[in-house]
Short mmCIF file of N, CA, C and O in Angstrom, two decimals:
data_model
loop_
_atom_site.label_atom_id
_atom_site.label_comp_id
_atom_site.label_asym_id
_atom_site.label_seq_id
_atom_site.Cartn_x
_atom_site.Cartn_y
_atom_site.Cartn_z
N UNK A 1 -40.13 -9.17 -7.98
CA UNK A 1 -40.33 -7.95 -7.27
C UNK A 1 -39.04 -7.13 -7.26
O UNK A 1 -37.95 -7.66 -7.32
N UNK A 2 -39.22 -5.83 -7.17
CA UNK A 2 -38.10 -4.90 -7.20
C UNK A 2 -37.50 -4.78 -5.81
O UNK A 2 -38.22 -4.65 -4.82
N UNK A 3 -36.18 -4.79 -5.77
CA UNK A 3 -35.48 -4.62 -4.51
C UNK A 3 -34.25 -3.76 -4.72
O UNK A 3 -33.48 -3.98 -5.65
N UNK A 4 -34.09 -2.77 -3.86
CA UNK A 4 -32.91 -1.92 -3.85
C UNK A 4 -32.26 -2.06 -2.48
O UNK A 4 -32.92 -1.85 -1.46
N UNK A 5 -30.99 -2.41 -2.46
CA UNK A 5 -30.28 -2.65 -1.22
C UNK A 5 -29.04 -1.78 -1.15
O UNK A 5 -28.11 -1.97 -1.94
N UNK A 6 -29.03 -0.84 -0.21
CA UNK A 6 -27.87 0.03 -0.02
C UNK A 6 -26.86 -0.62 0.90
O UNK A 6 -27.21 -1.41 1.78
N UNK A 7 -25.60 -0.27 0.71
CA UNK A 7 -24.54 -0.73 1.59
C UNK A 7 -23.41 0.29 1.56
O UNK A 7 -23.36 1.15 0.68
N UNK A 8 -22.49 0.17 2.51
CA UNK A 8 -21.31 1.02 2.53
C UNK A 8 -21.36 2.15 3.53
O UNK A 8 -20.36 2.87 3.68
N UNK A 9 -22.47 2.33 4.21
CA UNK A 9 -22.55 3.38 5.21
C UNK A 9 -21.74 3.04 6.44
O UNK A 9 -21.31 1.90 6.64
N UNK A 10 -21.52 4.04 7.28
CA UNK A 10 -20.76 3.83 8.49
C UNK A 10 -20.30 5.13 9.09
O UNK A 10 -20.81 6.20 8.76
N UNK A 11 -19.33 5.03 9.96
CA UNK A 11 -18.76 6.18 10.66
C UNK A 11 -17.45 6.58 10.00
O UNK A 11 -16.58 5.73 9.78
N UNK A 12 -17.31 7.86 9.71
CA UNK A 12 -16.09 8.35 9.07
C UNK A 12 -15.75 9.72 9.66
O UNK A 12 -16.63 10.47 10.08
N UNK A 13 -14.47 10.04 9.70
CA UNK A 13 -14.02 11.34 10.19
C UNK A 13 -14.25 12.43 9.15
O UNK A 13 -14.25 12.17 7.95
N UNK A 14 -14.46 13.65 9.63
CA UNK A 14 -14.59 14.79 8.74
C UNK A 14 -13.37 14.88 7.83
O UNK A 14 -12.24 14.71 8.27
N UNK A 15 -13.62 15.14 6.55
CA UNK A 15 -12.55 15.18 5.57
C UNK A 15 -12.28 13.85 4.91
O UNK A 15 -11.55 13.79 3.91
N UNK A 16 -12.87 12.79 5.43
CA UNK A 16 -12.66 11.47 4.89
C UNK A 16 -13.59 11.15 3.73
O UNK A 16 -14.37 12.00 3.28
N UNK A 17 -13.52 9.91 3.28
CA UNK A 17 -14.29 9.47 2.13
C UNK A 17 -15.06 8.19 2.45
O UNK A 17 -14.68 7.42 3.33
N UNK A 18 -16.12 7.98 1.70
CA UNK A 18 -16.94 6.80 1.85
C UNK A 18 -17.61 6.53 0.51
O UNK A 18 -17.97 7.47 -0.20
N UNK A 19 -17.78 5.26 0.16
CA UNK A 19 -18.49 4.91 -1.06
C UNK A 19 -19.71 4.07 -0.73
O UNK A 19 -19.59 3.01 -0.12
N UNK A 20 -20.86 4.55 -1.14
CA UNK A 20 -22.10 3.82 -0.98
C UNK A 20 -22.42 3.04 -2.25
O UNK A 20 -22.14 3.50 -3.36
N UNK A 21 -23.03 1.88 -2.07
CA UNK A 21 -23.47 1.07 -3.20
C UNK A 21 -24.96 0.79 -3.07
O UNK A 21 -25.49 0.71 -1.97
N UNK A 22 -25.62 0.65 -4.20
CA UNK A 22 -27.03 0.29 -4.23
C UNK A 22 -27.20 -0.78 -5.29
O UNK A 22 -27.06 -0.51 -6.49
N UNK A 23 -27.49 -1.99 -4.84
CA UNK A 23 -27.70 -3.11 -5.74
C UNK A 23 -29.18 -3.27 -6.04
O UNK A 23 -29.99 -3.40 -5.12
N UNK A 24 -29.54 -3.24 -7.32
CA UNK A 24 -30.93 -3.32 -7.74
C UNK A 24 -31.23 -4.68 -8.36
O UNK A 24 -30.39 -5.26 -9.05
N UNK A 25 -32.43 -5.17 -8.13
CA UNK A 25 -32.88 -6.41 -8.74
C UNK A 25 -34.37 -6.31 -9.04
O UNK A 25 -35.08 -5.51 -8.44
N UNK A 26 -34.83 -7.11 -9.99
CA UNK A 26 -36.24 -7.13 -10.32
C UNK A 26 -36.69 -6.03 -11.26
O UNK A 26 -37.90 -5.83 -11.45
N UNK A 27 -35.75 -5.31 -11.85
CA UNK A 27 -36.08 -4.28 -12.82
C UNK A 27 -35.06 -4.26 -13.95
O UNK A 27 -33.97 -4.79 -13.80
N UNK A 28 -35.46 -3.66 -15.06
CA UNK A 28 -34.53 -3.49 -16.18
C UNK A 28 -33.67 -2.28 -15.87
O UNK A 28 -33.98 -1.15 -16.27
N UNK A 29 -32.59 -2.53 -15.18
CA UNK A 29 -31.79 -1.48 -14.57
C UNK A 29 -31.40 -0.37 -15.54
O UNK A 29 -31.48 0.81 -15.20
N UNK A 30 -31.00 -0.73 -16.73
CA UNK A 30 -30.54 0.26 -17.71
C UNK A 30 -31.62 1.28 -18.05
O UNK A 30 -31.31 2.43 -18.40
N UNK A 31 -32.89 0.90 -17.96
CA UNK A 31 -34.00 1.77 -18.34
C UNK A 31 -34.46 2.69 -17.21
O UNK A 31 -35.42 3.45 -17.40
N UNK A 32 -33.81 2.63 -16.07
CA UNK A 32 -34.19 3.45 -14.92
C UNK A 32 -33.16 4.52 -14.62
O UNK A 32 -31.96 4.27 -14.69
N UNK A 33 -33.66 5.70 -14.30
CA UNK A 33 -32.80 6.68 -13.68
C UNK A 33 -32.64 6.33 -12.21
O UNK A 33 -33.57 5.82 -11.59
N UNK A 34 -31.48 6.58 -11.67
CA UNK A 34 -31.19 6.24 -10.29
C UNK A 34 -30.81 7.50 -9.51
O UNK A 34 -30.08 8.35 -10.03
N UNK A 35 -31.28 7.57 -8.29
CA UNK A 35 -30.99 8.74 -7.47
C UNK A 35 -30.59 8.38 -6.06
O UNK A 35 -30.87 7.28 -5.57
N UNK A 36 -29.89 9.30 -5.44
CA UNK A 36 -29.56 9.22 -4.02
C UNK A 36 -30.19 10.41 -3.30
O UNK A 36 -30.07 11.55 -3.75
N UNK A 37 -30.86 10.14 -2.20
CA UNK A 37 -31.43 11.15 -1.32
C UNK A 37 -30.92 10.90 0.09
O UNK A 37 -30.46 9.81 0.41
N UNK A 38 -31.02 11.92 0.93
CA UNK A 38 -30.62 11.74 2.31
C UNK A 38 -31.57 12.50 3.23
O UNK A 38 -32.20 13.47 2.83
N UNK A 39 -31.65 12.03 4.47
CA UNK A 39 -32.48 12.68 5.45
C UNK A 39 -31.81 12.63 6.81
O UNK A 39 -31.51 11.56 7.32
N UNK A 40 -31.57 13.80 7.38
CA UNK A 40 -30.98 13.92 8.70
C UNK A 40 -32.09 14.14 9.72
O UNK A 40 -33.18 14.61 9.37
N UNK A 41 -31.85 13.81 10.99
CA UNK A 41 -32.87 14.03 12.02
C UNK A 41 -33.35 15.47 12.05
O UNK A 41 -32.55 16.40 12.09
N UNK A 42 -34.66 15.65 12.01
CA UNK A 42 -35.24 16.98 12.04
C UNK A 42 -35.14 17.75 10.75
O UNK A 42 -35.52 18.93 10.70
N UNK A 43 -34.64 17.12 9.70
CA UNK A 43 -34.46 17.78 8.42
C UNK A 43 -35.37 17.17 7.36
O UNK A 43 -35.80 16.03 7.46
N UNK A 44 -35.64 17.95 6.33
CA UNK A 44 -36.41 17.48 5.19
C UNK A 44 -35.54 16.59 4.31
O UNK A 44 -34.32 16.76 4.25
N UNK A 45 -36.16 15.63 3.65
CA UNK A 45 -35.43 14.78 2.73
C UNK A 45 -34.81 15.63 1.63
O UNK A 45 -35.47 16.49 1.03
N UNK A 46 -33.54 15.38 1.34
CA UNK A 46 -32.77 16.22 0.44
C UNK A 46 -32.24 15.42 -0.74
O UNK A 46 -31.72 14.31 -0.58
N UNK A 47 -32.34 16.00 -1.92
CA UNK A 47 -31.76 15.40 -3.11
C UNK A 47 -30.24 15.50 -3.05
O UNK A 47 -29.69 16.56 -2.75
N UNK A 48 -29.57 14.40 -3.35
CA UNK A 48 -28.11 14.36 -3.31
C UNK A 48 -27.52 14.27 -4.71
O UNK A 48 -26.72 15.11 -5.11
N UNK A 49 -27.93 13.26 -5.46
CA UNK A 49 -27.37 13.04 -6.78
C UNK A 49 -28.27 12.11 -7.58
O UNK A 49 -29.05 11.35 -7.02
N UNK A 50 -28.15 12.18 -8.90
CA UNK A 50 -28.91 11.28 -9.77
C UNK A 50 -28.11 11.01 -11.03
O UNK A 50 -27.26 11.82 -11.44
N UNK A 51 -28.40 9.88 -11.65
CA UNK A 51 -27.75 9.51 -12.89
C UNK A 51 -28.77 8.90 -13.83
O UNK A 51 -29.59 8.07 -13.43
N UNK A 52 -28.73 9.34 -15.08
CA UNK A 52 -29.70 8.90 -16.07
C UNK A 52 -29.25 7.66 -16.82
O UNK A 52 -28.19 7.08 -16.55
N UNK A 53 -30.06 7.28 -17.79
CA UNK A 53 -29.78 6.07 -18.56
C UNK A 53 -28.50 6.18 -19.38
O UNK A 53 -27.83 5.17 -19.60
N UNK A 54 -28.19 7.38 -19.82
CA UNK A 54 -26.97 7.61 -20.59
C UNK A 54 -25.82 8.11 -19.73
O UNK A 54 -24.86 8.67 -20.25
N UNK A 55 -25.94 7.93 -18.43
CA UNK A 55 -24.91 8.28 -17.46
C UNK A 55 -24.73 9.79 -17.32
O UNK A 55 -23.67 10.25 -16.86
N UNK A 56 -25.73 10.57 -17.69
CA UNK A 56 -25.72 11.98 -17.34
C UNK A 56 -25.93 12.11 -15.84
O UNK A 56 -26.70 11.35 -15.25
N UNK A 57 -25.25 13.04 -15.22
CA UNK A 57 -25.28 13.15 -13.76
C UNK A 57 -25.76 14.52 -13.30
O UNK A 57 -25.57 15.52 -13.99
N UNK A 58 -26.35 14.55 -12.11
CA UNK A 58 -26.88 15.76 -11.52
C UNK A 58 -26.63 15.71 -10.02
O UNK A 58 -26.69 14.64 -9.40
N UNK A 59 -26.35 16.87 -9.43
CA UNK A 59 -25.99 16.93 -8.03
C UNK A 59 -26.70 18.05 -7.30
O UNK A 59 -26.97 19.11 -7.88
N UNK A 60 -27.01 17.80 -6.05
CA UNK A 60 -27.51 18.86 -5.20
C UNK A 60 -26.40 19.87 -4.90
O UNK A 60 -25.22 19.53 -4.89
N UNK A 61 -26.79 21.11 -4.66
CA UNK A 61 -25.81 22.17 -4.46
C UNK A 61 -24.88 21.90 -3.29
O UNK A 61 -23.70 22.27 -3.32
N UNK A 62 -25.38 21.26 -2.25
CA UNK A 62 -24.59 21.05 -1.05
C UNK A 62 -23.49 20.01 -1.20
O UNK A 62 -22.57 19.95 -0.38
N UNK A 63 -23.56 19.19 -2.25
CA UNK A 63 -22.58 18.12 -2.42
C UNK A 63 -21.78 18.26 -3.71
O UNK A 63 -20.82 17.50 -3.92
N UNK A 64 -22.14 19.20 -4.55
CA UNK A 64 -21.46 19.36 -5.83
C UNK A 64 -19.97 19.62 -5.63
O UNK A 64 -19.58 20.46 -4.82
N UNK A 65 -19.16 18.88 -6.36
CA UNK A 65 -17.72 19.00 -6.24
C UNK A 65 -17.11 18.07 -5.24
O UNK A 65 -15.89 17.88 -5.23
N UNK A 66 -17.94 17.45 -4.38
CA UNK A 66 -17.44 16.53 -3.37
C UNK A 66 -17.92 15.10 -3.60
O UNK A 66 -17.20 14.15 -3.30
N UNK A 67 -19.13 14.95 -4.11
CA UNK A 67 -19.72 13.64 -4.33
C UNK A 67 -19.75 13.32 -5.82
O UNK A 67 -19.83 14.22 -6.67
N UNK A 68 -19.72 12.04 -6.13
CA UNK A 68 -19.78 11.59 -7.51
C UNK A 68 -20.65 10.34 -7.62
O UNK A 68 -20.43 9.37 -6.89
N UNK A 69 -21.63 10.37 -8.51
CA UNK A 69 -22.50 9.22 -8.73
C UNK A 69 -22.08 8.50 -10.00
O UNK A 69 -21.66 9.12 -10.98
N UNK A 70 -22.18 7.18 -9.99
CA UNK A 70 -21.86 6.38 -11.16
C UNK A 70 -22.73 5.13 -11.16
O UNK A 70 -23.38 4.81 -10.15
N UNK A 71 -22.75 4.44 -12.29
CA UNK A 71 -23.54 3.21 -12.36
C UNK A 71 -22.80 2.17 -13.17
O UNK A 71 -22.05 2.47 -14.11
N UNK A 72 -23.00 0.92 -12.80
CA UNK A 72 -22.45 -0.22 -13.51
C UNK A 72 -23.64 -1.08 -13.92
O UNK A 72 -24.18 -1.84 -13.12
N UNK A 73 -24.06 -0.94 -15.17
CA UNK A 73 -25.26 -1.64 -15.63
C UNK A 73 -25.08 -3.16 -15.63
O UNK A 73 -26.05 -3.90 -15.46
N UNK A 74 -23.85 -3.63 -15.85
CA UNK A 74 -23.59 -5.06 -15.84
C UNK A 74 -23.81 -5.66 -14.45
O UNK A 74 -24.15 -6.83 -14.32
N UNK A 75 -23.60 -4.85 -13.42
CA UNK A 75 -23.78 -5.30 -12.04
C UNK A 75 -25.09 -4.83 -11.42
O UNK A 75 -25.35 -5.10 -10.25
N UNK A 76 -25.89 -4.09 -12.19
CA UNK A 76 -27.15 -3.53 -11.68
C UNK A 76 -26.92 -2.74 -10.39
O UNK A 76 -27.68 -2.85 -9.43
N UNK A 77 -25.88 -1.95 -10.39
CA UNK A 77 -25.47 -1.24 -9.19
C UNK A 77 -25.18 0.22 -9.47
O UNK A 77 -24.58 0.56 -10.49
N UNK A 78 -25.62 1.08 -8.56
CA UNK A 78 -25.29 2.49 -8.61
C UNK A 78 -24.45 2.82 -7.39
O UNK A 78 -24.67 2.27 -6.31
N UNK A 79 -23.48 3.71 -7.56
CA UNK A 79 -22.56 4.07 -6.50
C UNK A 79 -22.65 5.56 -6.19
O UNK A 79 -23.01 6.37 -7.03
N UNK A 80 -22.29 5.88 -4.97
CA UNK A 80 -22.13 7.28 -4.58
C UNK A 80 -20.80 7.40 -3.86
O UNK A 80 -20.64 6.94 -2.73
N UNK A 81 -19.83 8.01 -4.54
CA UNK A 81 -18.53 8.27 -3.94
C UNK A 81 -18.60 9.60 -3.22
O UNK A 81 -18.88 10.63 -3.83
N UNK A 82 -18.33 9.59 -1.93
CA UNK A 82 -18.42 10.79 -1.11
C UNK A 82 -17.04 11.14 -0.58
O UNK A 82 -16.43 10.36 0.15
N UNK A 83 -16.55 12.30 -0.97
CA UNK A 83 -15.24 12.79 -0.54
C UNK A 83 -15.40 14.07 0.26
O UNK A 83 -16.43 14.74 0.21
N UNK A 84 -14.34 14.43 0.97
CA UNK A 84 -14.32 15.65 1.77
C UNK A 84 -15.57 15.76 2.64
O UNK A 84 -16.23 16.80 2.70
N UNK A 85 -15.88 14.70 3.33
CA UNK A 85 -17.11 14.63 4.10
C UNK A 85 -17.11 15.63 5.26
O UNK A 85 -16.08 15.88 5.88
N UNK A 86 -18.29 16.17 5.52
CA UNK A 86 -18.51 17.15 6.57
C UNK A 86 -19.52 16.61 7.57
O UNK A 86 -20.35 15.77 7.21
N UNK A 87 -19.49 17.08 8.81
CA UNK A 87 -20.49 16.63 9.78
C UNK A 87 -21.93 16.82 9.30
O UNK A 87 -22.80 16.01 9.62
N UNK A 88 -22.19 17.87 8.52
CA UNK A 88 -23.53 18.11 8.02
C UNK A 88 -23.97 17.11 6.95
O UNK A 88 -25.13 17.11 6.53
N UNK A 89 -23.06 16.25 6.51
CA UNK A 89 -23.42 15.16 5.60
C UNK A 89 -24.03 13.98 6.35
O UNK A 89 -24.53 13.04 5.72
N UNK A 90 -23.99 14.01 7.66
CA UNK A 90 -24.56 12.94 8.47
C UNK A 90 -26.05 12.80 8.21
O UNK A 90 -26.82 13.76 8.34
N UNK A 91 -26.47 11.61 7.81
CA UNK A 91 -27.86 11.37 7.45
C UNK A 91 -28.04 9.90 7.09
O UNK A 91 -27.07 9.16 6.96
N UNK A 92 -29.29 9.51 6.94
CA UNK A 92 -29.59 8.23 6.32
C UNK A 92 -29.68 8.46 4.82
O UNK A 92 -30.40 9.35 4.36
N UNK A 93 -28.93 7.69 4.07
CA UNK A 93 -28.88 7.83 2.62
C UNK A 93 -29.73 6.75 1.96
O UNK A 93 -29.59 5.57 2.26
N UNK A 94 -30.59 7.18 1.04
CA UNK A 94 -31.51 6.28 0.37
C UNK A 94 -31.24 6.24 -1.13
O UNK A 94 -31.01 7.27 -1.76
N UNK A 95 -31.31 5.05 -1.67
CA UNK A 95 -31.23 4.84 -3.10
C UNK A 95 -32.65 4.74 -3.66
O UNK A 95 -33.53 4.17 -3.03
N UNK A 96 -32.87 5.31 -4.84
CA UNK A 96 -34.19 5.29 -5.45
C UNK A 96 -34.10 5.09 -6.96
O UNK A 96 -33.10 5.47 -7.58
N UNK A 97 -35.15 4.51 -7.54
CA UNK A 97 -35.21 4.24 -8.97
C UNK A 97 -36.46 4.87 -9.57
O UNK A 97 -37.54 4.81 -8.98
N UNK A 98 -36.31 5.46 -10.75
CA UNK A 98 -37.39 6.18 -11.41
C UNK A 98 -37.51 5.69 -12.85
O UNK A 98 -36.62 5.94 -13.67
N UNK A 99 -38.62 5.03 -13.18
CA UNK A 99 -38.81 4.51 -14.54
C UNK A 99 -39.20 5.59 -15.53
O UNK A 99 -39.11 5.39 -16.74
N UNK A 100 -39.66 6.73 -15.05
CA UNK A 100 -40.03 7.86 -15.90
C UNK A 100 -39.06 9.01 -15.73
O UNK A 100 -39.44 10.18 -15.71
N UNK A 101 -37.82 8.67 -15.61
CA UNK A 101 -36.75 9.63 -15.33
C UNK A 101 -36.66 10.73 -16.38
O UNK A 101 -36.70 10.47 -17.58
N UNK A 102 -36.53 11.95 -15.90
CA UNK A 102 -36.31 13.10 -16.77
C UNK A 102 -35.46 14.11 -16.02
O UNK A 102 -35.58 14.24 -14.80
N UNK A 103 -34.60 14.84 -16.73
CA UNK A 103 -33.71 15.79 -16.06
C UNK A 103 -34.42 16.82 -15.20
O UNK A 103 -33.87 17.25 -14.18
N UNK A 104 -35.62 17.23 -15.59
CA UNK A 104 -36.32 18.27 -14.84
C UNK A 104 -37.08 17.75 -13.64
O UNK A 104 -37.71 18.53 -12.92
N UNK A 105 -37.04 16.45 -13.38
CA UNK A 105 -37.75 15.87 -12.24
C UNK A 105 -36.85 15.04 -11.33
O UNK A 105 -37.34 14.44 -10.37
N UNK A 106 -35.56 15.02 -11.58
CA UNK A 106 -34.67 14.12 -10.86
C UNK A 106 -34.55 14.41 -9.37
O UNK A 106 -34.19 13.52 -8.60
N UNK A 107 -34.85 15.64 -8.95
CA UNK A 107 -34.71 16.00 -7.55
C UNK A 107 -36.01 15.87 -6.76
O UNK A 107 -36.03 16.17 -5.57
N UNK A 108 -37.07 15.40 -7.39
CA UNK A 108 -38.38 15.30 -6.74
C UNK A 108 -38.56 13.88 -6.21
O UNK A 108 -38.81 12.95 -6.97
N UNK A 109 -38.47 13.73 -4.91
CA UNK A 109 -38.44 12.41 -4.30
C UNK A 109 -39.70 11.59 -4.57
O UNK A 109 -39.62 10.39 -4.84
N UNK A 110 -40.88 12.22 -4.48
CA UNK A 110 -42.12 11.45 -4.57
C UNK A 110 -42.39 10.93 -5.98
O UNK A 110 -43.31 10.13 -6.17
N UNK A 111 -41.61 11.35 -6.97
CA UNK A 111 -41.77 10.85 -8.33
C UNK A 111 -40.98 9.57 -8.57
O UNK A 111 -41.15 8.93 -9.61
N UNK A 112 -40.11 9.19 -7.66
CA UNK A 112 -39.37 7.94 -7.79
C UNK A 112 -40.27 6.75 -7.43
O UNK A 112 -41.12 6.85 -6.54
N UNK A 113 -40.07 5.65 -8.13
CA UNK A 113 -40.96 4.50 -8.02
C UNK A 113 -40.56 3.51 -6.92
O UNK A 113 -41.42 2.90 -6.29
N UNK A 114 -39.27 3.33 -6.71
CA UNK A 114 -38.78 2.35 -5.77
C UNK A 114 -37.71 2.94 -4.88
O UNK A 114 -36.91 3.78 -5.32
N UNK A 115 -37.67 2.46 -3.64
CA UNK A 115 -36.73 2.96 -2.64
C UNK A 115 -36.08 1.82 -1.87
O UNK A 115 -36.71 0.79 -1.61
N UNK A 116 -34.84 2.03 -1.50
CA UNK A 116 -34.16 1.12 -0.60
C UNK A 116 -34.47 1.45 0.84
O UNK A 116 -35.18 2.41 1.15
N UNK A 117 -33.92 0.66 1.75
CA UNK A 117 -34.17 0.85 3.18
C UNK A 117 -33.30 1.94 3.79
O UNK A 117 -33.60 2.43 4.88
N UNK A 118 -32.24 2.32 3.12
CA UNK A 118 -31.36 3.36 3.60
C UNK A 118 -30.15 2.81 4.32
O UNK A 118 -30.16 1.70 4.85
N UNK A 119 -29.10 3.60 4.34
CA UNK A 119 -27.89 3.26 5.07
C UNK A 119 -27.39 4.50 5.80
O UNK A 119 -27.38 5.60 5.26
N UNK A 120 -27.01 4.32 7.06
CA UNK A 120 -26.61 5.43 7.90
C UNK A 120 -25.18 5.86 7.61
O UNK A 120 -24.27 5.03 7.57
N UNK A 121 -25.00 7.15 7.40
CA UNK A 121 -23.68 7.75 7.27
C UNK A 121 -23.50 8.76 8.39
O UNK A 121 -24.31 9.67 8.54
N UNK A 122 -22.47 8.57 9.18
CA UNK A 122 -22.18 9.48 10.29
C UNK A 122 -20.78 10.04 10.12
O UNK A 122 -19.81 9.28 10.03
N UNK A 123 -20.68 11.36 10.08
CA UNK A 123 -19.40 12.03 9.92
C UNK A 123 -19.06 12.74 11.22
O UNK A 123 -19.79 13.63 11.65
N UNK A 124 -17.98 12.34 11.84
CA UNK A 124 -17.56 12.92 13.11
C UNK A 124 -16.66 14.12 12.89
O UNK A 124 -15.89 14.16 11.93
N UNK A 125 -16.74 15.08 13.80
CA UNK A 125 -15.92 16.28 13.71
C UNK A 125 -14.61 16.11 14.45
O UNK A 125 -14.40 15.11 15.15
#
């Protein structure tokens, strides 16, 4: 069975950095596009970043230039490096996997096949 487990969330001061990890198992990791989404209280789920099989990357407008997504296929792990954090980055961050990954669909949450439980990121002002 497929399992995605996020880690690395926590409390950080505004302007600080945090790195999230998502460990995947039960799938051929290299053949999946991987994405990060987030959802804050009272807000719609938002696309954060995605990375394709060839390590092409895509970012939501609100995080571009501050966040960086990467993957280590040998470890079946995708990372989200978050720098220059702002209070508005506070949310639950979810890792997702898409077996039919394509650049024109990477930001559409319901097209992803598997999801992790999420990890809380809180940025204090």
